[in-house]
């Protein structure tokens, strides 16, 4: 069993309302050192058997088609 | 300017309906190598100036009070 982490974040040029909301809340709570917050999604995938290059390529493919919207999001695939 | 990543995942004993939904979709699309999927949140925080131990401790504190619900979620804080 192998684990792969897929991190999906909005592209930097896209407005992130959730991140802005968290940022505002942090300031109201006195955490003024934080100058910006961006929020995204994290997926932890368990893959059967050993993590071969072929399986990693498949995870990259599914990440780009199902887990992220390539128009507005960037994603990274990292074997954990 | 320093960047800190806060990853928030549901505790392993907590049912993850979003992860189950993604897992089901993967199988319908033919990605049968994936045996489990868990979905969480990823926050990227920009911190003013240098990342001192004091500031990192503050991020840990805000992560546990605002970004994660310690009752059902675990979180990790990683300087990026």
mmCIF file of C-alpha atoms in Angstrom:
data_model
loop_
_atom_site.group_PDB
_atom_site.id
_atom_site.type_symbol
_atom_site.label_atom_id
_atom_site.label_comp_id
_atom_site.label_asym_id
_atom_site.label_seq_id
_atom_site.Cartn_x
_atom_site.Cartn_y
_atom_site.Cartn_z
ATOM 1 C CA UNK A 1 0.000 0.000 0.000
ATOM 2 C CA UNK A 2 1.432 3.370 -0.982
ATOM 3 C CA UNK A 3 0.151 6.850 -0.213
ATOM 4 C CA UNK A 4 0.109 9.810 -2.592
ATOM 5 C CA UNK A 5 -0.828 13.375 -1.606
ATOM 6 C CA UNK A 6 -2.513 15.655 -4.157
ATOM 7 C CA UNK A 7 -2.582 19.332 -3.203
ATOM 8 C CA UNK A 8 -4.962 21.558 -5.162
ATOM 9 C CA UNK A 9 -4.719 25.357 -4.878
ATOM 10 C CA UNK A 10 -6.409 28.170 -6.796
ATOM 11 C CA UNK A 11 -4.104 29.801 -9.352
ATOM 12 C CA UNK A 12 -2.491 32.927 -7.866
ATOM 13 C CA UNK A 13 -4.358 35.269 -10.228
ATOM 14 C CA UNK A 14 -7.742 33.885 -9.110
ATOM 15 C CA UNK A 15 -9.520 35.670 -6.223
ATOM 16 C CA UNK A 16 -9.755 33.388 -3.149
ATOM 17 C CA UNK A 17 -12.807 34.510 -1.106
ATOM 18 C CA UNK A 18 -12.365 31.721 1.460
ATOM 19 C CA UNK A 19 -8.770 32.732 2.015
ATOM 20 C CA UNK A 20 -9.803 36.390 2.357
ATOM 21 C CA UNK A 21 -12.444 35.425 4.938
ATOM 22 C CA UNK A 22 -9.917 33.457 7.001
ATOM 23 C CA UNK A 23 -7.437 36.316 6.714
ATOM 24 C CA UNK A 24 -10.035 38.794 8.011
ATOM 25 C CA UNK A 25 -10.876 36.538 10.935
ATOM 26 C CA UNK A 26 -7.198 36.151 11.837
ATOM 27 C CA UNK A 27 -6.782 39.923 12.005
ATOM 28 C CA UNK A 28 -9.899 40.320 14.199
ATOM 29 C CA UNK A 29 -8.388 37.701 16.528
ATOM 30 C CA UNK A 30 -5.151 39.683 16.705
ATOM 31 C CA UNK A 31 -2.947 37.513 14.446
ATOM 32 C CA UNK A 32 -1.676 40.532 12.482
ATOM 33 C CA UNK A 33 1.618 38.894 11.396
ATOM 34 C CA UNK A 34 -0.287 36.962 8.727
ATOM 35 C CA UNK A 35 -0.420 39.106 5.565
ATOM 36 C CA UNK A 36 -2.275 36.701 3.247
ATOM 37 C CA UNK A 37 -4.128 33.374 3.398
ATOM 38 C CA UNK A 38 -5.007 31.053 0.517
ATOM 39 C CA UNK A 39 -7.156 27.981 1.042
ATOM 40 C CA UNK A 40 -7.139 24.821 -1.094
ATOM 41 C CA UNK A 41 -7.828 21.110 -0.988
ATOM 42 C CA UNK A 42 -5.643 18.222 0.077
ATOM 43 C CA UNK A 43 -6.294 14.640 -1.024
ATOM 44 C CA UNK A 44 -4.579 11.618 0.472
ATOM 45 C CA UNK A 45 -4.875 8.608 -1.874
ATOM 46 C CA UNK A 46 -4.041 5.049 -0.882
ATOM 47 C CA UNK A 47 -2.727 3.139 -3.922
ATOM 48 C CA UNK A 48 -2.735 -0.660 -4.082
ATOM 49 C CA UNK A 49 0.638 -2.415 -4.175
ATOM 50 C CA UNK A 50 3.881 -0.625 -4.981
ATOM 51 C CA UNK A 51 3.872 2.927 -6.399
ATOM 52 C CA UNK A 52 5.250 2.355 -9.908
ATOM 53 C CA UNK A 53 5.921 5.203 -12.379
ATOM 54 C CA UNK A 54 2.905 4.014 -14.335
ATOM 55 C CA UNK A 55 0.624 4.326 -11.285
ATOM 56 C CA UNK A 56 2.048 7.748 -10.446
ATOM 57 C CA UNK A 57 1.317 8.876 -14.006
ATOM 58 C CA UNK A 58 -2.257 7.601 -13.592
ATOM 59 C CA UNK A 59 -2.635 9.605 -10.354
ATOM 60 C CA UNK A 60 -1.349 12.714 -12.188
ATOM 61 C CA UNK A 61 -3.977 12.069 -14.886
ATOM 62 C CA UNK A 62 -6.877 11.630 -12.430
ATOM 63 C CA UNK A 63 -5.722 14.656 -10.418
ATOM 64 C CA UNK A 64 -5.912 16.830 -13.523
ATOM 65 C CA UNK A 65 -9.266 15.463 -14.622
ATOM 66 C CA UNK A 66 -11.188 14.812 -11.393
ATOM 67 C CA UNK A 67 -9.538 16.434 -8.365
ATOM 68 C CA UNK A 68 -8.543 19.794 -9.871
ATOM 69 C CA UNK A 69 -10.081 22.163 -12.399
ATOM 70 C CA UNK A 70 -7.041 23.017 -14.550
ATOM 71 C CA UNK A 71 -8.690 26.257 -15.718
ATOM 72 C CA UNK A 72 -8.561 27.890 -12.277
ATOM 73 C CA UNK A 73 -6.494 25.504 -10.138
ATOM 74 C CA UNK A 74 -2.934 24.203 -9.965
ATOM 75 C CA UNK A 75 -2.140 20.830 -8.400
ATOM 76 C CA UNK A 76 0.906 18.956 -7.172
ATOM 77 C CA UNK A 77 1.261 15.180 -6.751
ATOM 78 C CA UNK A 78 3.652 14.026 -4.015
ATOM 79 C CA UNK A 79 4.340 10.429 -2.960
ATOM 80 C CA UNK A 80 4.022 10.461 0.839
ATOM 81 C CA UNK B 1 7.937 37.370 3.789
ATOM 82 C CA UNK B 2 7.739 33.740 4.850
ATOM 83 C CA UNK B 3 5.209 31.083 3.886
ATOM 84 C CA UNK B 4 3.724 28.456 6.201
ATOM 85 C CA UNK B 5 1.480 25.580 5.073
ATOM 86 C CA UNK B 6 -1.213 24.250 7.388
ATOM 87 C CA UNK B 7 -2.718 20.923 6.358
ATOM 88 C CA UNK B 8 -5.969 19.917 8.051
ATOM 89 C CA UNK B 9 -7.311 16.363 7.710
ATOM 90 C CA UNK B 10 -10.184 14.546 9.403
ATOM 91 C CA UNK B 11 -9.009 12.152 12.121
ATOM 92 C CA UNK B 12 -8.704 8.614 10.734
ATOM 93 C CA UNK B 13 -11.593 7.295 12.847
ATOM 94 C CA UNK B 14 -13.978 9.935 11.461
ATOM 95 C CA UNK B 15 -16.043 8.998 8.378
ATOM 96 C CA UNK B 16 -15.026 11.099 5.350
ATOM 97 C CA UNK B 17 -18.066 11.308 3.005
ATOM 98 C CA UNK B 18 -16.258 13.609 0.536
ATOM 99 C CA UNK B 19 -13.374 11.192 0.298
ATOM 100 C CA UNK B 20 -15.780 8.283 -0.216
ATOM 101 C CA UNK B 21 -17.539 10.213 -3.013
ATOM 102 C CA UNK B 22 -14.239 10.910 -4.788
ATOM 103 C CA UNK B 23 -13.207 7.281 -4.309
ATOM 104 C CA UNK B 24 -16.463 6.077 -5.905
ATOM 105 C CA UNK B 25 -16.006 8.431 -8.850
ATOM 106 C CA UNK B 26 -12.434 7.233 -9.399
ATOM 107 C CA UNK B 27 -13.612 3.636 -9.611
ATOM 108 C CA UNK B 28 -16.382 4.523 -12.085
ATOM 109 C CA UNK B 29 -13.709 6.242 -14.220
ATOM 110 C CA UNK B 30 -11.591 3.088 -14.114
ATOM 111 C CA UNK B 31 -8.907 4.169 -11.625
ATOM 112 C CA UNK B 32 -9.195 0.952 -9.609
ATOM 113 C CA UNK B 33 -5.632 1.105 -8.202
ATOM 114 C CA UNK B 34 -6.810 3.703 -5.663
ATOM 115 C CA UNK B 35 -8.113 1.858 -2.569
ATOM 116 C CA UNK B 36 -9.020 4.861 -0.385
ATOM 117 C CA UNK B 37 -9.295 8.661 -0.638
ATOM 118 C CA UNK B 38 -9.406 11.181 2.191
ATOM 119 C CA UNK B 39 -10.032 14.866 1.542
ATOM 120 C CA UNK B 40 -8.914 17.775 3.735
ATOM 121 C CA UNK B 41 -7.992 21.443 3.629
ATOM 122 C CA UNK B 42 -4.689 23.131 2.826
ATOM 123 C CA UNK B 43 -3.931 26.690 3.936
ATOM 124 C CA UNK B 44 -0.974 28.701 2.678
ATOM 125 C CA UNK B 45 -0.221 31.598 5.042
ATOM 126 C CA UNK B 46 2.097 34.478 4.209
ATOM 127 C CA UNK B 47 3.794 35.729 7.393
ATOM 128 C CA UNK B 48 5.339 39.220 7.611
ATOM 129 C CA UNK B 49 9.134 39.409 8.029
ATOM 130 C CA UNK B 50 11.245 36.461 9.126
ATOM 131 C CA UNK B 51 9.624 33.252 10.478
ATOM 132 C CA UNK B 52 10.765 33.275 14.110
ATOM 133 C CA UNK B 53 9.955 30.455 16.581
ATOM 134 C CA UNK B 54 7.535 32.839 18.248
ATOM 135 C CA UNK B 55 5.632 33.417 14.994
ATOM 136 C CA UNK B 56 5.598 29.686 14.229
ATOM 137 C CA UNK B 57 4.118 29.049 17.683
ATOM 138 C CA UNK B 58 1.456 31.689 16.950
ATOM 139 C CA UNK B 59 0.585 29.934 13.665
ATOM 140 C CA UNK B 60 0.285 26.633 15.551
ATOM 141 C CA UNK B 61 -2.089 28.360 18.005
ATOM 142 C CA UNK B 62 -4.277 29.905 15.281
ATOM 143 C CA UNK B 63 -4.307 26.615 13.346
ATOM 144 C CA UNK B 64 -5.681 24.807 16.373
ATOM 145 C CA UNK B 65 -8.250 27.460 17.183
ATOM 146 C CA UNK B 66 -9.411 28.762 13.803
ATOM 147 C CA UNK B 67 -8.303 26.550 10.896
ATOM 148 C CA UNK B 68 -8.943 23.125 12.419
ATOM 149 C CA UNK B 69 -11.549 21.641 14.755
ATOM 150 C CA UNK B 70 -9.363 19.657 17.155
ATOM 151 C CA UNK B 71 -12.314 17.425 18.108
ATOM 152 C CA UNK B 72 -12.536 15.814 14.657
ATOM 153 C CA UNK B 73 -9.488 17.069 12.779
ATOM 154 C CA UNK B 74 -5.708 16.772 12.960
ATOM 155 C CA UNK B 75 -3.440 19.476 11.539
ATOM 156 C CA UNK B 76 0.217 19.893 10.656
ATOM 157 C CA UNK B 77 2.138 23.173 10.337
ATOM 158 C CA UNK B 78 5.044 23.174 7.877
ATOM 159 C CA UNK B 79 7.258 26.146 6.953
ATOM 160 C CA UNK B 80 7.307 26.161 3.146
#
